[in-house]
Short mmCIF file of C-alpha atoms in Angstrom, two decimals:
data_model
loop_
_atom_site.label_atom_id
_atom_site.label_comp_id
_atom_site.label_asym_id
_atom_site.label_seq_id
_atom_site.Cartn_x
_atom_site.Cartn_y
_atom_site.Cartn_z
CA MET M 22 106.13 25.60 -64.75
CA PRO M 23 104.22 22.42 -65.72
CA ALA M 24 102.53 22.40 -69.09
CA ASP M 25 99.14 22.47 -67.38
CA PRO M 26 99.43 24.17 -63.98
CA PRO M 27 96.42 24.08 -61.65
CA VAL M 28 93.80 26.74 -62.26
CA LEU M 29 91.58 28.62 -59.85
CA LEU M 30 88.10 29.64 -60.99
CA VAL M 31 86.87 32.64 -59.02
CA SER M 32 83.24 33.74 -59.25
CA ASP M 33 81.88 37.02 -57.90
CA HIS M 34 78.19 36.19 -58.14
CA VAL M 35 77.19 39.69 -57.01
CA ASP M 36 79.50 41.61 -59.33
CA GLY M 37 78.73 39.20 -62.17
CA SER M 38 82.14 37.94 -63.22
CA VAL M 39 84.23 34.78 -63.43
CA HIS M 40 88.01 34.77 -63.65
CA VAL M 41 90.42 31.89 -64.26
CA LEU M 42 93.89 32.23 -62.74
CA THR M 43 96.86 29.89 -62.98
CA VAL M 44 98.31 28.70 -59.68
CA PRO M 45 100.54 29.77 -58.06
CA ASP M 46 101.56 32.71 -60.27
CA GLY M 47 98.07 34.22 -60.49
CA ALA M 48 98.05 34.96 -64.23
CA VAL M 49 94.51 35.61 -65.48
CA VAL M 50 94.01 33.23 -68.42
CA GLY M 51 90.27 33.61 -68.87
CA SER M 52 87.41 35.89 -67.86
CA LEU M 53 83.64 36.15 -68.21
CA THR M 54 81.59 39.23 -67.48
CA GLY M 55 77.86 39.58 -67.06
CA ARG M 56 77.73 36.09 -65.53
CA HIS M 57 76.07 35.76 -62.12
CA LEU M 58 76.76 32.18 -61.08
CA SER M 59 74.65 30.37 -58.50
CA GLU M 60 76.75 30.24 -55.36
CA HIS M 61 74.49 27.63 -53.80
CA ALA M 62 74.60 25.22 -56.75
CA GLY M 63 78.35 25.78 -56.91
CA PHE M 64 80.87 24.29 -59.31
CA LEU M 65 80.48 20.71 -60.53
CA ALA M 66 83.71 18.93 -61.46
CA LEU M 67 83.58 17.11 -64.81
CA PRO M 68 86.18 14.81 -66.43
CA GLY M 69 89.13 16.41 -68.17
CA GLY M 70 89.45 19.35 -65.78
CA ARG M 71 86.14 20.87 -66.91
CA VAL M 72 83.51 22.32 -64.60
CA ALA M 73 79.78 23.00 -64.84
CA CYS M 74 77.93 25.86 -63.16
CA VAL M 75 74.68 27.81 -63.55
CA ASP M 76 74.24 31.46 -64.49
CA ASP M 77 71.25 32.44 -62.35
CA ARG M 78 70.55 35.65 -64.24
CA ARG M 79 70.66 34.31 -67.80
CA GLY M 80 69.21 30.93 -66.87
CA GLU M 81 72.00 28.89 -68.45
CA LEU M 82 74.09 25.95 -67.45
CA LEU M 83 77.69 26.57 -68.48
CA VAL M 84 80.32 23.94 -69.16
CA LEU M 85 83.70 25.60 -68.74
CA ASP M 86 87.03 24.20 -69.89
CA PRO M 87 89.74 26.29 -68.23
CA PHE M 88 92.50 24.22 -69.87
CA ALA M 89 91.29 24.90 -73.43
CA GLY M 90 91.63 27.99 -75.56
CA LYS M 91 87.87 28.60 -75.43
CA LEU M 92 86.60 28.92 -71.86
CA VAL M 93 82.88 28.33 -72.50
CA GLU M 94 82.51 24.92 -74.08
CA LEU M 95 78.72 24.82 -73.87
CA ALA M 96 75.76 26.92 -72.68
CA VAL M 97 72.34 25.28 -72.21
CA PRO M 98 69.13 26.97 -70.94
CA VAL M 99 67.95 25.65 -67.55
CA ALA M 100 65.35 26.63 -64.98
CA VAL M 101 66.54 28.98 -62.24
CA PRO M 102 67.19 29.92 -59.46
CA ALA M 103 69.55 26.95 -59.34
CA GLU M 104 69.60 25.17 -56.00
CA HIS M 105 71.56 21.97 -56.57
CA LEU M 106 73.58 20.66 -59.50
CA ALA M 107 74.71 17.07 -60.05
CA CYS M 108 75.75 14.62 -62.76
CA ASP M 109 76.04 10.88 -63.21
CA PRO M 110 79.52 9.38 -62.65
CA SER M 111 80.30 9.62 -66.39
CA GLY M 112 79.76 13.39 -66.35
CA ARG M 113 77.37 13.11 -69.27
CA ARG M 114 73.90 13.40 -67.68
CA LEU M 115 73.17 16.42 -65.49
CA ALA M 116 70.28 17.62 -63.35
CA VAL M 117 69.56 21.07 -61.89
CA SER M 118 66.98 21.63 -59.14
CA THR M 119 65.51 25.03 -58.27
CA GLY M 120 65.20 26.81 -54.92
CA LEU M 121 64.22 30.07 -53.24
CA GLY M 122 66.50 32.56 -54.96
CA GLU M 123 65.67 36.03 -53.61
CA ASN M 124 62.36 34.84 -52.17
CA THR M 125 61.35 34.10 -48.58
CA GLU M 126 59.45 30.90 -49.31
CA PRO M 127 59.90 28.03 -51.78
CA TRP M 128 57.96 28.69 -54.98
CA SER M 129 59.53 26.78 -57.86
CA ASP M 130 58.99 23.09 -58.61
CA LEU M 131 61.05 22.98 -61.82
CA LEU M 132 63.78 20.44 -62.48
CA THR M 133 66.00 20.48 -65.57
CA VAL M 134 67.76 17.41 -66.95
CA LEU M 135 70.22 17.41 -69.84
CA ASP M 136 72.44 15.05 -71.77
CA LEU M 137 75.72 16.70 -72.74
CA ALA M 138 76.48 14.09 -75.41
CA SER M 139 73.19 14.30 -77.32
CA GLY M 140 72.30 17.89 -76.49
CA ASP M 141 68.83 16.84 -75.33
CA THR M 142 67.26 18.72 -72.44
CA ALA M 143 63.90 18.83 -70.68
CA ARG M 144 62.17 20.67 -67.84
CA VAL M 145 59.61 19.03 -65.59
CA ARG M 146 57.67 19.92 -62.45
CA THR M 147 58.38 17.93 -59.30
CA ARG M 148 57.58 19.40 -55.89
CA VAL M 149 57.95 22.92 -54.53
CA GLY M 150 60.91 23.21 -52.20
CA GLU M 151 64.67 23.15 -52.31
CA PRO M 152 65.39 19.57 -53.31
CA GLY M 153 68.81 18.05 -53.31
CA VAL M 154 69.58 16.06 -56.45
CA THR M 155 71.71 13.02 -57.25
CA VAL M 156 72.14 11.26 -60.60
CA LEU M 157 72.99 7.57 -60.34
CA GLY M 158 74.70 6.01 -63.34
CA GLY M 159 74.36 2.71 -65.15
CA ASP M 160 72.45 1.48 -68.18
CA ASP M 161 69.27 3.09 -66.84
CA PRO M 162 70.37 6.21 -64.89
CA LEU M 163 68.22 7.41 -62.02
CA VAL M 164 67.57 10.92 -60.71
CA VAL M 165 67.08 10.97 -56.94
CA LEU M 166 65.51 14.07 -55.39
CA ARG M 167 65.85 14.71 -51.66
CA HIS M 168 62.72 16.53 -50.52
CA ARG M 169 61.87 18.12 -47.18
CA GLU M 170 58.62 18.54 -45.24
CA PRO M 171 57.64 15.83 -45.85
CA GLY M 172 61.07 14.30 -46.22
CA GLU M 173 61.66 11.65 -48.84
CA LEU M 174 64.02 10.38 -51.50
CA ALA M 175 62.04 10.42 -54.76
CA VAL M 176 63.36 8.22 -57.58
CA HIS M 177 62.86 9.05 -61.28
CA ARG M 178 64.25 7.39 -64.39
CA PHE M 179 66.51 9.84 -66.19
CA ALA M 180 65.27 8.64 -69.58
CA ASP M 181 61.65 9.28 -68.59
CA LEU M 182 62.44 12.83 -67.51
CA LEU M 183 64.46 13.55 -70.64
CA ALA M 184 61.59 12.29 -72.83
CA ALA M 185 59.01 14.58 -71.16
CA PRO M 186 56.94 16.64 -73.61
CA PRO M 187 57.22 20.45 -73.80
CA GLY M 188 55.38 22.63 -71.31
CA CYS M 189 57.10 21.58 -68.08
CA PRO M 190 54.68 18.74 -67.24
CA PRO M 191 54.37 17.42 -63.67
CA VAL M 192 56.10 14.10 -63.00
CA THR M 193 55.53 11.47 -60.35
CA PRO M 194 58.40 9.41 -58.93
CA HIS M 195 58.18 5.69 -59.58
CA ALA M 196 59.66 4.95 -56.15
CA VAL M 197 59.86 6.83 -52.84
CA LEU M 198 61.89 6.25 -49.69
CA PRO M 199 60.86 8.03 -46.44
CA LEU M 200 63.32 10.48 -44.91
CA PRO M 201 63.19 12.87 -41.93
CA ASP M 202 61.86 16.34 -42.73
CA ASP M 203 65.14 18.19 -42.05
CA GLY M 204 67.39 16.75 -44.75
CA HIS M 205 70.19 19.04 -45.96
CA GLY M 206 73.34 17.71 -47.58
CA ASP M 207 73.81 15.02 -50.24
CA ALA M 208 76.49 12.67 -51.52
CA GLN M 209 76.87 9.56 -53.64
CA VAL M 210 79.62 7.02 -54.18
CA PRO M 211 80.04 6.40 -57.93
CA GLY M 212 80.00 2.76 -58.95
CA THR M 213 78.24 1.46 -55.84
CA GLY M 214 74.80 3.04 -56.21
CA ASP M 215 75.03 4.40 -52.66
CA VAL M 216 73.19 7.66 -51.90
CA PHE M 217 73.61 9.63 -48.66
CA ALA M 218 71.46 12.37 -47.13
CA ALA M 219 72.32 14.38 -44.01
CA THR M 220 69.52 14.79 -41.44
CA GLY M 221 69.28 15.73 -37.79
CA GLU M 222 69.51 12.12 -36.67
CA GLY M 223 72.48 11.20 -38.85
CA VAL M 224 73.43 10.35 -42.42
CA HIS M 225 70.77 8.25 -44.12
CA ARG M 226 72.17 5.72 -46.55
CA ALA M 227 70.31 4.07 -49.40
CA ARG M 228 71.53 1.71 -52.09
CA ARG M 229 70.25 1.28 -55.61
CA LYS M 230 68.60 -2.07 -56.30
CA GLY M 231 67.30 -2.21 -59.85
CA ASP M 232 65.33 0.98 -60.37
CA VAL M 233 64.49 1.58 -56.70
CA LEU M 234 66.37 2.47 -53.52
CA VAL M 235 66.69 0.27 -50.44
CA SER M 236 67.35 1.79 -47.01
CA GLU M 237 70.49 0.85 -45.13
CA ALA M 238 71.68 1.64 -41.61
CA VAL M 239 71.82 5.31 -40.60
CA VAL M 240 75.33 6.59 -39.88
CA PRO M 241 75.10 8.51 -36.57
CA TRP M 242 76.80 11.85 -36.10
CA GLY M 243 78.17 10.66 -32.76
CA SER M 244 77.70 14.17 -31.41
CA PRO M 245 74.87 16.40 -30.13
CA ALA M 246 75.54 18.57 -33.19
CA ARG M 247 74.60 17.82 -36.80
CA GLY M 248 75.98 18.37 -40.27
CA TRP M 249 74.30 20.55 -42.90
CA TYR M 250 76.83 19.75 -45.61
CA LEU M 251 78.02 16.39 -46.91
CA ARG M 252 80.93 15.70 -49.20
CA LEU M 253 82.55 12.63 -50.68
CA ASP M 254 86.31 12.35 -50.30
CA THR M 255 87.61 11.31 -53.71
CA ARG M 256 91.03 10.48 -52.24
CA ARG M 257 89.58 7.58 -50.25
CA ARG M 258 86.12 6.14 -49.57
CA ALA M 259 85.04 8.58 -46.87
CA LEU M 260 82.41 11.22 -46.15
CA TRP M 261 83.09 14.63 -44.63
CA SER M 262 80.87 17.19 -42.93
CA THR M 263 81.03 20.05 -40.45
CA LEU M 264 78.89 19.51 -37.35
CA ARG M 265 77.30 22.69 -35.99
CA GLY M 266 76.02 22.79 -32.43
CA GLY M 267 74.72 25.27 -29.86
CA ASP M 268 71.77 27.63 -29.85
CA PRO M 269 70.50 27.72 -33.48
CA ASP M 270 69.55 31.41 -33.20
CA PRO M 271 71.63 33.14 -35.93
CA LEU M 272 72.32 36.02 -33.53
CA ARG M 273 74.22 33.51 -31.36
CA TRP M 274 76.53 32.47 -34.18
CA PRO M 275 79.80 33.45 -32.42
CA ALA M 276 79.07 30.69 -29.86
CA TRP M 277 78.21 27.98 -32.39
CA THR M 278 80.36 24.90 -31.93
CA ASN M 279 82.01 23.23 -34.91
CA GLN M 280 83.50 19.80 -35.44
CA ALA M 281 85.03 18.22 -38.51
CA TRP M 282 83.29 14.88 -39.10
CA GLN M 283 84.96 12.16 -41.14
CA HIS M 284 83.37 8.76 -41.72
CA ASP M 285 85.42 6.01 -43.34
CA LEU M 286 83.07 4.01 -45.57
CA GLU M 287 85.39 0.99 -45.62
CA THR M 288 85.93 0.58 -41.87
CA GLY M 289 82.83 2.35 -40.53
CA ARG M 290 85.06 4.42 -38.26
CA THR M 291 84.05 8.03 -37.51
CA LEU M 292 86.48 10.74 -36.43
CA HIS M 293 85.64 14.10 -34.83
CA THR M 294 88.00 17.08 -34.73
CA GLU M 295 87.23 20.29 -32.83
CA LEU M 296 87.43 23.33 -35.09
CA GLY M 297 86.45 26.09 -32.66
CA PRO M 298 83.48 28.44 -32.25
CA GLY M 299 81.94 30.69 -34.91
CA LEU M 300 80.89 30.16 -38.51
CA VAL M 301 82.28 27.12 -40.34
CA PHE M 302 80.50 25.61 -43.32
CA ARG M 303 81.97 24.32 -46.55
CA LEU M 304 85.28 22.51 -46.74
CA ALA M 305 87.87 21.75 -49.42
CA LEU M 306 89.98 18.66 -50.08
CA ALA M 307 93.65 19.03 -51.08
CA ARG M 308 96.11 16.21 -51.73
CA ARG M 309 96.89 15.50 -48.06
CA HIS M 310 94.78 18.02 -46.18
CA THR M 311 91.17 18.98 -45.55
CA ALA M 312 90.63 22.73 -45.23
CA PHE M 313 88.04 24.69 -43.25
CA THR M 314 87.64 28.43 -42.74
CA ARG M 315 86.41 29.66 -39.36
CA ILE M 316 84.96 33.15 -39.01
CA HIS M 317 84.74 34.68 -35.54
CA PRO M 318 84.71 38.23 -34.10
CA ASP M 319 87.92 37.44 -32.21
CA GLY M 320 89.74 36.50 -35.41
CA ASP M 321 89.38 34.32 -38.50
CA GLU M 322 91.52 31.35 -39.37
CA LEU M 323 92.12 28.58 -41.86
CA VAL M 324 92.12 25.16 -40.18
CA LEU M 325 94.05 22.39 -41.96
CA LEU M 326 93.61 18.73 -41.03
CA ASP M 327 96.43 16.48 -42.23
CA THR M 328 95.79 12.84 -43.10
CA ASP M 329 97.96 11.91 -40.10
CA GLY M 330 95.63 13.78 -37.74
CA THR M 331 97.76 16.90 -37.34
CA VAL M 332 95.79 20.14 -37.00
CA ARG M 333 97.29 23.45 -38.15
CA ARG M 334 95.62 26.82 -37.57
CA ILE M 335 96.56 29.75 -39.81
CA PRO M 336 95.32 33.27 -38.88
CA LEU M 337 93.61 35.21 -41.66
CA PRO M 338 93.50 39.03 -42.03
CA VAL M 339 90.37 40.80 -40.83
CA MET M 340 87.60 41.48 -43.34
CA GLU M 341 85.88 44.84 -43.35
CA GLY M 342 82.18 44.12 -43.21
CA ALA M 343 82.66 40.73 -41.57
CA PRO M 344 79.85 39.28 -39.42
CA ARG M 345 79.73 40.90 -35.99
CA ARG M 346 78.31 40.14 -32.59
CA GLY M 347 74.65 41.07 -32.41
CA GLY M 348 74.07 40.41 -36.12
CA THR M 349 73.61 37.31 -38.23
CA PRO M 350 76.37 35.67 -40.27
CA TRP M 351 74.26 35.70 -43.44
CA GLU M 352 72.67 39.06 -44.25
CA GLY M 353 74.73 41.92 -45.70
CA VAL M 354 78.09 40.65 -44.51
CA GLN M 355 81.32 39.47 -46.08
CA ARG M 356 82.38 35.84 -45.90
CA ARG M 357 85.10 33.53 -47.16
CA ALA M 358 85.19 30.82 -49.81
CA VAL M 359 87.74 28.00 -49.70
CA ALA M 360 88.97 25.86 -52.59
CA ALA M 361 91.47 23.05 -53.12
CA SER M 362 92.21 20.24 -55.55
CA PRO M 363 92.84 16.62 -54.54
CA GLY M 364 95.70 16.73 -57.04
CA SER M 365 97.70 19.54 -55.40
CA ASP M 366 98.77 21.04 -52.07
CA TRP M 367 97.42 24.54 -52.72
CA ILE M 368 94.61 26.01 -50.61
CA ALA M 369 92.79 29.16 -51.78
CA VAL M 370 90.82 31.30 -49.30
CA SER M 371 88.96 34.44 -50.35
CA ARG M 372 88.75 37.68 -48.39
CA GLY M 373 85.25 38.91 -49.13
CA GLY M 374 84.92 42.58 -50.10
CA HIS M 375 88.68 43.02 -50.48
CA GLY M 376 89.10 41.31 -53.83
CA GLU M 377 91.89 39.11 -52.48
CA VAL M 378 92.54 35.38 -52.41
CA HIS M 379 95.11 33.96 -50.02
CA LEU M 380 97.07 31.12 -51.65
CA ILE M 381 98.49 28.83 -49.01
CA ASP M 382 100.84 25.87 -49.26
CA ALA M 383 99.15 23.19 -47.15
CA GLU M 384 102.44 21.39 -46.56
CA THR M 385 104.06 24.39 -44.88
CA GLY M 386 101.01 26.38 -43.77
CA HIS M 387 102.55 29.53 -45.31
CA GLU M 388 100.81 32.04 -47.54
CA VAL M 389 102.77 31.92 -50.79
CA THR M 390 101.05 34.78 -52.56
CA ARG M 391 97.88 36.85 -52.57
CA LEU M 392 95.89 36.71 -55.78
CA ARG M 393 93.81 39.66 -56.98
CA PRO M 394 91.39 38.59 -59.69
CA GLY M 395 90.06 42.13 -60.18
CA THR M 396 86.67 41.81 -58.48
CA PRO M 397 85.56 42.72 -54.92
CA LEU M 398 84.46 39.12 -54.21
CA HIS M 399 81.27 40.23 -52.48
CA HIS M 400 80.01 37.74 -49.90
CA GLY M 401 83.29 35.90 -50.34
CA GLY M 402 82.52 34.84 -53.89
CA HIS M 403 82.80 31.20 -54.82
CA MET M 404 85.82 29.25 -56.07
CA THR M 405 87.03 25.92 -57.33
CA LEU M 406 90.60 24.73 -57.88
CA ARG M 407 91.25 22.16 -60.62
CA SER M 408 94.21 20.22 -61.88
CA LEU M 409 93.83 18.58 -65.25
CA ASP M 410 93.75 14.99 -63.92
CA ASP M 411 93.04 15.50 -60.21
CA GLY M 412 90.13 13.06 -59.99
CA ALA M 413 87.81 15.70 -58.51
CA HIS M 414 85.05 14.54 -60.87
CA GLY M 415 84.84 11.42 -58.70
CA ASP M 416 82.45 13.53 -56.61
CA PRO M 417 79.53 14.09 -59.03
CA MET M 418 77.83 16.81 -56.96
CA GLY M 419 78.08 20.58 -57.31
CA ARG M 420 80.20 22.13 -54.55
#
């Protein structure tokens, strides 16, 4: 076994636990209990194989180092419920926005910024909602908030936010760029100052110019459907999303259409791949494959897209408590999480409620083993797969 095999971090945000397992043998090398991580904010890849995440119950940002003897490297108080988590390309400056949590309407306007090197942190008030957040690097880092209704990209200087006085004062952006009201999904390309936001009409692109943003051409979806999730491919300069189409009524979810959307930022070429009907959302990027899970009453599957265009479909065992016809795919049901590392060929897929994780070799499409971290994995849990030098931190957004 290599000196530093890949590790899988598995969070059961309902049960309140985090386990670290080596891959592929499944040895548990670290555990945390009483930690209810924000599934929506997800895991943020940091340099050196570390990850950041937010404990929504304790109100702490955690920096975890699964390759070190001490799992928790740092714990910093932040405002919760955490909605989105991002850092600048160096991994030093972080921002955490807040969202609904267990509430029916947006209520929190708090944003937390922190500097991991200096230990400085500050909380400010922005705008009530569920803002996406991006942290652009450089000598004068910028925090870009993606707001909805009304839609806009609001630009703040990181240094100004970090220097805010105590008491969570309100802050006003020094620059604003209009955006459609239905934005959902964010990405940035480190080193270029490019920011992307997914909307109904396409992917809006803006580029940093000094301390403001300048609009560039919208990237169309090229489909009647739209993406609600946007991810940078660290293996090449490309964006990925899953386009969902059909009647938006959640009760009609088994008939939702799904397409994998890949946009090459170098050539401007966009590719669409049919994934099949049902529930498809987040995706994972392995060394040569992009992985999607598809949930459907007629059977679930893992869909693997090879870099050569080959599509492989791998059936997954039924989940008790899975979404059913006549119900929604969100409330009181089990789901699946998917994880991969751009530095390996392993794909991990959870089986919500069963406490199992299928570990699949993307090159062969075969399940190599079934990991059991010791938690039910309610709602599918949340996972991230890291290799020590896999380059995953090239995507500075929580996933």
